[in-house]
Short mmCIF file of C-alpha atoms and ligand atoms in Angstrom, two decimals:
data_model
loop_
_atom_site.label_atom_id
_atom_site.label_comp_id
_atom_site.label_asym_id
_atom_site.label_seq_id
_atom_site.Cartn_x
_atom_site.Cartn_y
_atom_site.Cartn_z
CA MET A 1 26.93 31.59 110.41
CA LYS A 2 23.20 31.40 110.11
CA TYR A 3 21.88 29.80 113.26
CA LEU A 4 22.90 31.18 116.60
CA THR A 5 22.16 27.92 118.37
CA GLU A 6 25.40 26.80 116.80
CA PHE A 7 27.40 29.61 118.41
CA ARG A 8 28.78 27.85 121.40
CA ASP A 9 28.87 24.55 119.56
CA GLY A 10 32.25 23.02 120.23
CA GLU A 11 31.89 20.53 117.39
CA LEU A 12 31.42 23.33 114.89
CA ALA A 13 34.32 25.30 116.36
CA ARG A 14 36.56 22.26 115.97
CA LYS A 15 35.43 21.80 112.36
CA LEU A 16 36.16 25.44 111.54
CA VAL A 17 39.58 25.26 113.17
CA ALA A 18 40.33 21.99 111.36
CA GLU A 19 39.39 23.57 108.05
CA ILE A 20 41.65 26.55 108.74
CA ARG A 21 44.51 24.23 109.68
CA SER A 22 44.20 22.09 106.59
CA ALA A 23 43.94 25.10 104.29
CA VAL A 24 47.02 26.94 105.56
CA THR A 25 50.25 26.51 103.63
CA ARG A 26 52.11 29.69 104.65
CA SER A 27 51.98 32.64 107.09
CA TRP A 28 49.18 35.18 106.93
CA ALA A 29 48.43 38.36 108.89
CA ILE A 30 44.74 39.14 109.27
CA MET A 31 43.50 42.30 110.96
CA GLU A 32 40.28 42.44 112.95
CA VAL A 33 39.33 46.10 112.72
CA CYS A 34 36.95 46.31 115.63
CA GLY A 35 37.92 46.46 119.31
CA GLY A 36 34.82 44.47 120.22
CA GLN A 37 36.18 41.67 118.06
CA THR A 38 39.65 41.97 119.64
CA HIS A 39 37.99 41.62 123.03
CA SER A 40 36.03 38.53 121.95
CA ILE A 41 39.08 36.94 120.29
CA ILE A 42 41.22 37.26 123.41
CA ARG A 43 38.38 36.47 125.82
CA ASN A 44 37.53 33.27 123.99
CA GLY A 45 41.11 32.28 123.24
CA ILE A 46 40.47 32.22 119.50
CA ASP A 47 44.02 33.30 118.64
CA GLN A 48 45.24 30.26 120.57
CA LEU A 49 43.06 27.87 118.58
CA LEU A 50 44.61 28.98 115.29
CA PRO A 51 47.58 27.36 113.60
CA PRO A 52 50.82 29.30 114.16
CA GLU A 53 50.81 30.53 110.54
CA VAL A 54 47.68 32.61 111.09
CA GLU A 55 48.40 35.80 113.00
CA LEU A 56 45.63 38.12 114.12
CA VAL A 57 46.66 41.78 114.10
CA HIS A 58 44.51 43.99 116.30
CA GLY A 59 43.15 47.02 114.49
CA PRO A 60 42.38 50.57 115.57
CA GLY A 61 38.66 49.98 115.99
CA CYS A 62 38.12 51.26 119.50
CA PRO A 63 36.74 54.81 119.52
CA VAL A 64 37.87 55.44 123.08
CA CYS A 65 41.40 54.38 122.13
CA VAL A 66 41.75 56.45 118.97
CA THR A 67 40.33 59.71 120.36
CA PRO A 68 43.32 62.08 120.23
CA VAL A 69 44.66 63.47 123.48
CA GLU A 70 43.93 67.06 122.30
CA LEU A 71 40.25 66.22 122.19
CA ILE A 72 40.35 64.53 125.60
CA ASP A 73 41.95 67.71 126.95
CA LYS A 74 39.23 69.82 125.34
CA ALA A 75 36.62 67.56 126.94
CA HIS A 76 38.26 68.03 130.32
CA ALA A 77 38.37 71.83 129.90
CA ILE A 78 34.69 71.97 128.94
CA ALA A 79 33.71 69.63 131.77
CA ALA A 80 35.50 71.89 134.25
CA ALA A 81 33.75 75.04 133.02
CA PRO A 82 31.17 76.50 135.42
CA GLY A 83 27.53 75.64 134.77
CA VAL A 84 28.32 72.71 132.48
CA ILE A 85 26.85 69.21 132.76
CA PHE A 86 29.29 67.05 130.82
CA CYS A 87 27.94 63.69 129.61
CA SER A 88 29.86 60.79 128.23
CA PHE A 89 29.93 57.02 127.94
CA GLY A 90 31.49 55.42 131.02
CA ASP A 91 34.77 54.43 129.36
CA MET A 92 35.70 58.03 128.62
CA LEU A 93 35.84 58.95 132.31
CA ARG A 94 39.09 57.11 132.83
CA VAL A 95 40.95 58.10 129.68
CA PRO A 96 44.00 60.10 130.71
CA GLY A 97 44.47 63.49 129.11
CA THR A 98 47.55 65.63 129.57
CA ALA A 99 46.55 66.31 133.18
CA GLY A 100 44.37 63.60 134.68
CA ASP A 101 41.03 62.14 133.66
CA LEU A 102 37.35 63.07 133.89
CA PHE A 103 37.07 61.45 137.31
CA GLN A 104 39.54 64.01 138.59
CA VAL A 105 37.55 66.82 136.94
CA LYS A 106 34.49 65.42 138.75
CA GLY A 107 36.47 65.24 142.01
CA ARG A 108 37.27 68.94 141.68
CA GLY A 109 33.55 69.74 141.44
CA GLY A 110 32.85 69.26 137.72
CA ASP A 111 29.39 67.90 136.94
CA VAL A 112 30.37 64.83 134.90
CA ARG A 113 27.70 62.23 134.22
CA VAL A 114 27.67 58.86 132.52
CA VAL A 115 24.81 58.32 130.10
CA TYR A 116 23.70 55.17 128.32
CA SER A 117 22.46 56.95 125.20
CA PRO A 118 23.00 60.41 123.65
CA LEU A 119 19.23 60.91 123.97
CA ASP A 120 19.71 60.83 127.77
CA ALA A 121 21.95 63.88 127.34
CA VAL A 122 19.24 65.66 125.34
CA LYS A 123 16.80 64.87 128.14
CA LEU A 124 19.20 66.35 130.68
CA ALA A 125 19.41 69.54 128.60
CA ARG A 126 15.65 69.82 128.51
CA GLU A 127 15.37 69.27 132.25
CA ASN A 128 18.16 71.73 133.08
CA PRO A 129 17.46 74.81 130.96
CA THR A 130 19.83 77.00 133.00
CA ARG A 131 22.79 74.68 132.47
CA GLU A 132 24.94 73.95 129.42
CA VAL A 133 24.76 70.23 128.63
CA VAL A 134 27.63 68.90 126.54
CA PHE A 135 27.79 65.35 125.16
CA PHE A 136 31.11 63.77 124.19
CA GLY A 137 30.12 62.35 120.79
CA ILE A 138 32.76 59.76 120.03
CA GLY A 139 32.38 56.57 118.08
CA PHE A 140 32.48 54.85 114.72
CA GLU A 141 29.62 54.53 112.24
CA THR A 142 27.79 52.35 114.79
CA THR A 143 27.43 55.13 117.35
CA ALA A 144 27.11 58.05 114.93
CA PRO A 145 23.40 57.47 114.12
CA ALA A 146 22.59 57.91 117.82
CA ASN A 147 24.60 61.11 118.08
CA ALA A 148 23.10 62.44 114.85
CA MET A 149 19.58 61.81 116.16
CA ALA A 150 20.43 63.58 119.43
CA VAL A 151 21.36 66.68 117.44
CA VAL A 152 18.24 66.44 115.27
CA GLN A 153 16.10 66.08 118.38
CA ALA A 154 17.79 69.00 120.16
CA GLN A 155 17.05 71.15 117.12
CA ARG A 156 13.46 69.94 116.97
CA LEU A 157 13.05 70.81 120.66
CA GLY A 158 14.67 74.20 120.11
CA LEU A 159 17.30 73.55 122.79
CA SER A 160 19.94 76.24 123.00
CA ASN A 161 21.82 74.68 125.94
CA PHE A 162 22.83 71.41 124.26
CA SER A 163 25.99 70.76 122.29
CA VAL A 164 28.17 67.85 121.19
CA LEU A 165 31.93 67.55 121.24
CA VAL A 166 32.17 65.59 118.01
CA SER A 167 34.93 63.08 117.40
CA HIS A 168 33.52 60.60 114.93
CA VAL A 169 35.86 58.30 113.08
CA LEU A 170 35.19 56.20 109.99
CA VAL A 171 36.38 52.68 109.27
CA PRO A 172 36.97 52.55 105.48
CA PRO A 173 39.49 55.45 105.41
CA ALA A 174 41.36 53.80 108.30
CA ILE A 175 41.56 50.52 106.36
CA GLU A 176 42.79 52.49 103.38
CA ALA A 177 45.43 54.27 105.48
CA ILE A 178 46.67 50.97 106.94
CA LEU A 179 46.85 49.31 103.52
CA GLY A 180 48.48 52.33 101.94
CA SER A 181 51.24 52.55 104.54
CA PRO A 182 54.67 51.26 103.46
CA ALA A 183 54.94 49.42 106.79
CA ASN A 184 51.72 47.53 106.21
CA ARG A 185 51.79 43.78 106.67
CA VAL A 186 48.05 43.13 106.92
CA GLN A 187 46.88 40.81 104.14
CA ALA A 188 43.18 40.44 104.93
CA PHE A 189 40.53 42.21 107.00
CA LEU A 190 37.69 41.11 109.21
CA ALA A 191 35.33 44.07 108.76
CA ALA A 192 33.41 45.20 111.85
CA GLY A 193 29.93 43.69 111.81
CA HIS A 194 28.07 46.46 113.60
CA VAL A 195 29.63 49.24 111.55
CA CYS A 196 28.44 47.36 108.46
CA CYS A 197 25.03 46.91 110.07
CA VAL A 198 24.64 50.70 109.71
CA MET A 199 26.67 51.43 106.58
CA GLY A 200 26.29 48.17 104.67
CA TYR A 201 29.40 47.00 102.88
CA HIS A 202 29.10 48.63 99.50
CA GLN A 203 32.18 50.70 100.33
CA TYR A 204 34.43 47.64 100.51
CA PRO A 205 34.58 45.99 97.05
CA ALA A 206 36.61 48.90 95.64
CA LEU A 207 39.10 48.64 98.53
CA ALA A 208 39.39 44.86 98.19
CA GLU A 209 40.09 45.20 94.50
CA ARG A 210 42.50 48.14 94.69
CA PHE A 211 44.70 46.64 97.42
CA ARG A 212 44.09 42.98 96.51
CA VAL A 213 42.90 42.12 100.04
CA PRO A 214 40.07 39.82 101.06
CA ILE A 215 37.57 41.60 103.34
CA VAL A 216 35.13 39.50 105.35
CA VAL A 217 32.27 41.15 107.25
CA THR A 218 32.39 39.38 110.61
CA GLY A 219 30.32 39.21 113.80
CA PHE A 220 31.41 39.02 117.42
CA GLU A 221 30.64 35.54 118.70
CA PRO A 222 33.44 32.96 118.80
CA LEU A 223 32.01 30.99 115.88
CA ASP A 224 31.41 34.17 113.88
CA LEU A 225 35.05 35.06 114.28
CA LEU A 226 36.30 31.58 113.43
CA ASP A 227 34.11 31.57 110.34
CA GLY A 228 35.41 35.01 109.31
CA ILE A 229 39.01 33.89 109.77
CA ARG A 230 38.31 30.67 107.85
CA ARG A 231 36.88 32.59 104.90
CA ALA A 232 39.79 35.04 104.92
CA VAL A 233 42.34 32.19 104.99
CA LEU A 234 40.58 30.32 102.17
CA GLN A 235 40.67 33.48 100.03
CA LEU A 236 44.31 34.19 100.85
CA GLU A 237 45.31 30.65 99.96
CA ALA A 238 43.29 30.78 96.75
CA GLY A 239 44.73 34.18 95.82
CA THR A 240 41.32 35.84 95.60
CA ALA A 241 40.40 39.22 97.05
CA THR A 242 36.68 39.71 97.31
CA VAL A 243 34.23 40.95 99.93
CA GLU A 244 32.23 38.31 101.79
CA ASN A 245 29.45 38.72 104.33
CA ALA A 246 29.83 36.25 107.19
CA TYR A 247 27.28 38.12 109.35
CA PRO A 248 24.15 38.08 107.17
CA ARG A 249 21.73 37.79 110.08
CA VAL A 250 22.57 41.40 111.00
CA VAL A 251 24.30 42.94 107.98
CA THR A 252 22.95 43.66 104.49
CA PHE A 253 24.80 45.08 101.49
CA GLU A 254 22.89 48.39 101.71
CA GLY A 255 22.93 48.71 105.51
CA ASN A 256 20.37 50.76 107.43
CA ARG A 257 19.05 53.35 104.95
CA PRO A 258 17.07 55.52 107.42
CA ALA A 259 20.19 55.82 109.60
CA GLN A 260 22.36 56.67 106.59
CA ALA A 261 19.88 59.40 105.59
CA VAL A 262 20.06 61.11 108.99
CA LEU A 263 23.86 60.75 109.07
CA ALA A 264 24.12 62.41 105.66
CA ASP A 265 21.84 65.22 106.83
CA VAL A 266 23.74 65.96 110.06
CA PHE A 267 27.38 65.19 109.25
CA GLU A 268 29.94 65.88 106.56
CA GLU A 269 33.34 64.29 106.05
CA THR A 270 36.40 65.89 107.56
CA ASP A 271 40.07 65.07 108.14
CA ARG A 272 40.44 63.58 111.60
CA ALA A 273 43.38 62.95 113.92
CA TRP A 274 43.60 59.42 115.38
CA ARG A 275 45.47 58.94 118.62
CA GLY A 276 48.84 57.39 117.93
CA ILE A 277 48.29 57.39 114.19
CA GLY A 278 47.94 61.01 113.15
CA VAL A 279 45.60 62.68 110.70
CA ILE A 280 43.83 60.43 108.21
CA PRO A 281 42.21 62.37 105.36
CA ARG A 282 38.40 62.33 105.26
CA SER A 283 38.32 59.79 108.10
CA GLY A 284 35.87 61.58 110.35
CA TRP A 285 32.57 63.37 110.52
CA ARG A 286 31.81 66.85 111.76
CA LEU A 287 28.49 68.68 112.04
CA ARG A 288 27.25 70.33 108.87
CA ALA A 289 26.86 74.12 108.87
CA ALA A 290 23.10 73.81 109.48
CA TYR A 291 23.85 72.14 112.83
CA ARG A 292 26.95 74.13 113.81
CA ALA A 293 24.98 75.70 116.69
CA PHE A 294 25.29 72.33 118.44
CA ASP A 295 29.08 72.15 118.04
CA ALA A 296 30.68 72.31 121.50
CA GLU A 297 34.00 73.41 119.99
CA ALA A 298 32.29 76.48 118.54
CA ARG A 299 30.46 77.23 121.79
CA PHE A 300 33.36 76.89 124.20
CA ASP A 301 36.74 78.46 123.63
CA VAL A 302 39.00 75.46 123.94
CA SER A 303 41.70 76.46 121.51
CA GLY A 304 45.21 76.97 122.78
CA ILE A 305 45.32 73.85 124.95
CA ARG A 306 48.76 72.26 124.97
CA SER A 307 48.56 68.49 124.96
CA VAL A 308 51.26 66.00 125.83
CA GLU A 309 51.15 62.23 125.37
CA PRO A 310 52.77 60.13 128.12
CA ALA A 311 56.21 59.29 126.74
CA ALA A 312 56.17 55.67 127.94
CA CYS A 313 52.96 54.80 126.14
CA ARG A 314 53.33 53.06 122.79
CA SER A 315 49.62 52.77 122.05
CA GLY A 316 50.16 54.33 118.63
CA GLU A 317 52.15 51.29 117.57
CA VAL A 318 49.61 48.97 119.18
CA LEU A 319 46.83 50.72 117.26
CA ARG A 320 48.74 50.40 113.98
CA GLY A 321 49.28 46.70 114.59
CA THR A 322 53.08 46.98 114.66
CA LEU A 323 53.46 46.22 118.38
CA LYS A 324 51.66 43.69 120.56
CA PRO A 325 50.57 45.12 123.93
CA HIS A 326 52.82 42.87 126.03
CA GLN A 327 55.82 44.11 124.07
CA CYS A 328 55.36 47.56 125.63
CA ALA A 329 57.77 47.96 128.56
CA ALA A 330 55.08 49.58 130.72
CA PHE A 331 52.55 46.78 130.14
CA GLY A 332 51.40 45.33 133.46
CA LYS A 333 53.96 47.40 135.36
CA GLU A 334 53.42 51.17 135.30
CA CYS A 335 50.36 50.59 133.15
CA THR A 336 47.38 48.47 134.26
CA PRO A 337 43.61 48.85 133.80
CA ARG A 338 43.43 50.38 137.31
CA ALA A 339 46.16 52.89 136.53
CA PRO A 340 46.25 53.16 132.75
CA LEU A 341 48.83 55.23 130.89
CA GLY A 342 47.08 55.03 127.55
CA ALA A 343 43.57 54.67 126.20
CA THR A 344 44.26 51.17 124.88
CA MET A 345 44.53 50.09 128.53
CA VAL A 346 41.46 52.09 129.64
CA SER A 347 38.80 50.85 127.29
CA SER A 348 37.65 47.28 127.81
CA GLU A 349 37.85 47.02 124.01
CA GLY A 350 41.43 48.23 123.91
CA ALA A 351 44.05 45.67 122.96
CA CYS A 352 46.23 46.40 126.02
CA ALA A 353 43.30 45.86 128.42
CA ALA A 354 42.21 42.69 126.61
CA TYR A 355 45.72 41.25 126.90
CA TYR A 356 45.99 42.27 130.54
CA ASN A 357 42.55 41.05 131.61
CA TYR A 358 42.94 37.65 130.02
CA GLY A 359 46.43 37.02 131.26
CA ARG A 360 48.27 37.02 127.95
CA LEU A 361 52.01 36.96 128.43
CA VAL A 362 54.69 36.97 125.84
CA ASP A 363 56.37 33.71 125.05
CA LEU A 364 59.88 34.96 124.41
CA GLY A 365 61.03 31.66 122.92
CA THR A 366 58.57 31.57 120.06
CA GLY A 367 57.23 35.09 120.01
CA ARG A 368 53.80 33.48 120.21
CA ILE A 369 51.34 34.56 122.80
CA GLY A 370 50.81 32.28 125.74
CA SER A 371 48.18 32.43 128.43
CA ALA A 372 48.59 32.46 132.17
CA GLY A 373 44.99 31.48 132.73
CA ALA A 374 42.57 28.91 131.46
CA VAL A 375 41.62 29.20 127.83
CA ALA A 376 37.89 29.66 127.36
CA CYS A 377 37.61 28.17 123.91
CA PRO A 378 34.07 27.73 122.68
CA ALA A 379 34.33 23.97 122.92
CA MET B 1 31.00 50.49 124.05
CA CYS B 2 30.73 48.97 120.58
CA LEU B 3 28.63 46.09 121.79
CA ALA B 4 25.19 45.86 120.23
CA VAL B 5 22.84 43.96 122.49
CA PRO B 6 19.75 42.09 121.30
CA GLY B 7 16.42 42.86 122.93
CA GLN B 8 12.68 42.45 122.44
CA VAL B 9 10.34 45.36 121.78
CA LEU B 10 7.68 45.44 124.54
CA SER B 11 5.87 48.62 123.51
CA VAL B 12 6.09 51.45 121.00
CA PHE B 13 5.44 55.13 121.79
CA GLU B 14 6.35 58.67 120.74
CA ALA B 15 8.62 60.97 122.70
CA ASP B 16 9.76 64.41 121.55
CA GLY B 17 8.69 63.53 118.04
CA ALA B 18 10.79 60.38 117.87
CA ARG B 19 9.55 56.82 117.59
CA MET B 20 10.60 55.07 120.79
CA GLY B 21 10.03 51.71 122.43
CA LYS B 22 10.48 49.87 125.70
CA VAL B 23 12.96 47.10 124.96
CA SER B 24 13.80 44.20 127.25
CA PHE B 25 17.36 42.92 127.35
CA GLY B 26 17.03 39.64 129.18
CA GLY B 27 14.95 41.39 131.86
CA VAL B 28 16.57 44.83 131.92
CA VAL B 29 14.08 47.21 130.29
CA LYS B 30 15.24 50.43 128.64
CA ASP B 31 13.83 53.15 126.43
CA VAL B 32 15.21 52.68 122.92
CA CYS B 33 14.88 54.88 119.85
CA LEU B 34 13.19 52.98 117.00
CA ALA B 35 13.45 55.74 114.40
CA TYR B 36 15.93 53.80 112.27
CA LEU B 37 13.71 50.73 112.05
CA PRO B 38 10.35 52.13 110.95
CA ASP B 39 8.99 48.62 110.34
CA ILE B 40 9.71 47.15 113.75
CA SER B 41 6.77 46.38 116.04
CA VAL B 42 5.91 44.92 119.44
CA GLY B 43 7.27 41.40 119.90
CA ASP B 44 10.09 41.84 117.35
CA TYR B 45 13.75 41.42 118.24
CA THR B 46 16.42 43.96 117.38
CA ILE B 47 20.04 44.69 118.17
CA VAL B 48 20.50 47.92 120.09
CA HIS B 49 23.57 50.13 120.32
CA VAL B 50 23.73 53.13 122.72
CA GLY B 51 19.95 53.30 122.90
CA PHE B 52 19.20 52.87 119.18
CA ALA B 53 17.70 49.87 117.42
CA LEU B 54 19.85 49.25 114.35
CA SER B 55 18.81 45.94 112.81
CA LYS B 56 15.92 43.51 113.11
CA ILE B 57 16.94 39.95 113.97
CA ASP B 58 15.06 36.69 114.48
CA GLU B 59 14.07 35.42 117.89
CA ALA B 60 16.40 32.40 117.98
CA THR B 61 19.35 34.64 117.11
CA ALA B 62 18.41 37.16 119.76
CA LEU B 63 17.89 34.68 122.60
CA GLU B 64 21.07 32.78 121.86
CA THR B 65 23.18 35.95 121.69
CA LEU B 66 21.65 37.24 124.92
CA ARG B 67 22.46 33.97 126.63
CA THR B 68 26.06 34.13 125.38
CA PHE B 69 26.42 37.74 126.50
CA ALA B 70 24.97 36.88 129.91
CA ASP B 71 27.38 33.93 130.26
CA LEU B 72 30.30 36.19 129.46
CA GLY B 73 29.13 38.89 131.88
CA LEU B 74 28.80 41.37 129.02
CA LEU B 75 25.28 42.46 129.98
CA ASP B 76 26.49 43.67 133.36
CA GLU B 77 29.32 45.52 131.63
CA GLU B 78 26.86 47.23 129.31
CA PHE B 79 24.00 47.97 131.69
CA GLY B 80 25.54 47.62 135.13
CA PRO B 81 24.51 44.84 137.47
CA PRO B 82 20.73 44.61 137.85
CA PRO B 83 18.59 45.83 139.55
CA ALA B 84 20.43 49.18 139.40
CA PRO B 85 21.60 49.53 135.79
CA ALA B 86 24.15 52.24 135.07
CA GLY B 87 22.82 55.30 133.29
CA ALA B 88 19.27 56.52 133.43
CA ALA B 89 16.66 53.88 134.08
CA PRO B 90 13.28 54.45 132.50
S1 SF4 C 401 50.54 48.89 127.90
FE1 SF4 C 401 49.87 50.94 128.59
S2 SF4 C 401 51.63 52.25 128.18
FE2 SF4 C 401 51.93 50.39 126.96
S3 SF4 C 401 50.99 50.85 124.96
FE3 SF4 C 401 49.40 49.87 126.20
S4 SF4 C 401 48.31 51.63 127.13
FE4 SF4 C 401 50.28 52.44 126.41
#
């Protein structure tokens, strides 16, 4: 999609949907990797515009959702430590750990603050030299450049009271893990546009070729998503498996080189546990030795915490795309956005919250998703 | 939190050795780090994620996306309802 003026253009949306409908001859499962895309798909009713053969599987691309409970518990322990100012993005405050969330830590006197940018946390550290300021550095490749720069800046400023609890996760290894799993049923991917904005998409051709899957770099607007789905369907029907860029106004093949340079300076690859999925090899970043002084896990003794996942929560299956949110017995009953059991209900980008907020109910007759509310299609 | 919001660069300055700018998101103005877009200058549009400009975009793209985000209430979600945006205001 080149011109944004066409974004909310109902005529164009209808054309894209018509093209998808006329191309489809059999069933296909397409995964949108990014939680922001899941949110937009459900919010705009895109899944309901598609022919029944095209199923969208929601991927694990919500950093709040995939942060393992052990790390949430570590965050809570650090936030409760005396003298600490604990900073995080707003979503993280409500994610339940083994015993409560960050709001409860705050209620018991912990100094927990929401920041808009990691640089705000660096500023807090500079302004509060007698306090330990810890930033919860979660996120995919989109957020990592900000966290990397915060560390670089803290070092430049010579701050000794700033550290980051690092939990960065990477998209390509997750795609690889999903495709490599024997239970996999995903046949094409919509790659996350803003991750590719930073990293480019040079990592994807090898994956597309090895697993014979089309990968389409896709944006977040309704027409972006329809165009991404259309391209994926056309490739699936034609039996091709290449990488396409359907978000060229933001994404280039190389990505943002200055950001990649700082990322490579600050971080190195590491195995990382994903909530509900388990450890995926080389799927995360940790601070390089030169920056280890800013590693909150090294600064605070948070080993030996025993973490327990709520037994009723099936977010692991939701994150792997094997269970739709409304198929969880707790969905909308014990578990709602106001009282979430799992992170996929907490984060506005989580699949459970998206389904709940936009009134998606299961249609037991067909297994298709229905809607209790009005469908906000882009037309 | 994965939303990247388009905004217009109003001014460019240095802070703590980093290239920064005041960026307007449909009226909400925030300090944004411009270090990853060394070529961007006043008047340009960019998409911003957690306080960092990540990619330069054209004006038509930016305005249309902002309008869509505003329609969907996503700007309030990201910045809090004006005039008291969540997080630190500049
Ligand atoms: S509905 Fe709630 S309990 Fe069920 S999988 Fe989603 S977050 Fe977990």
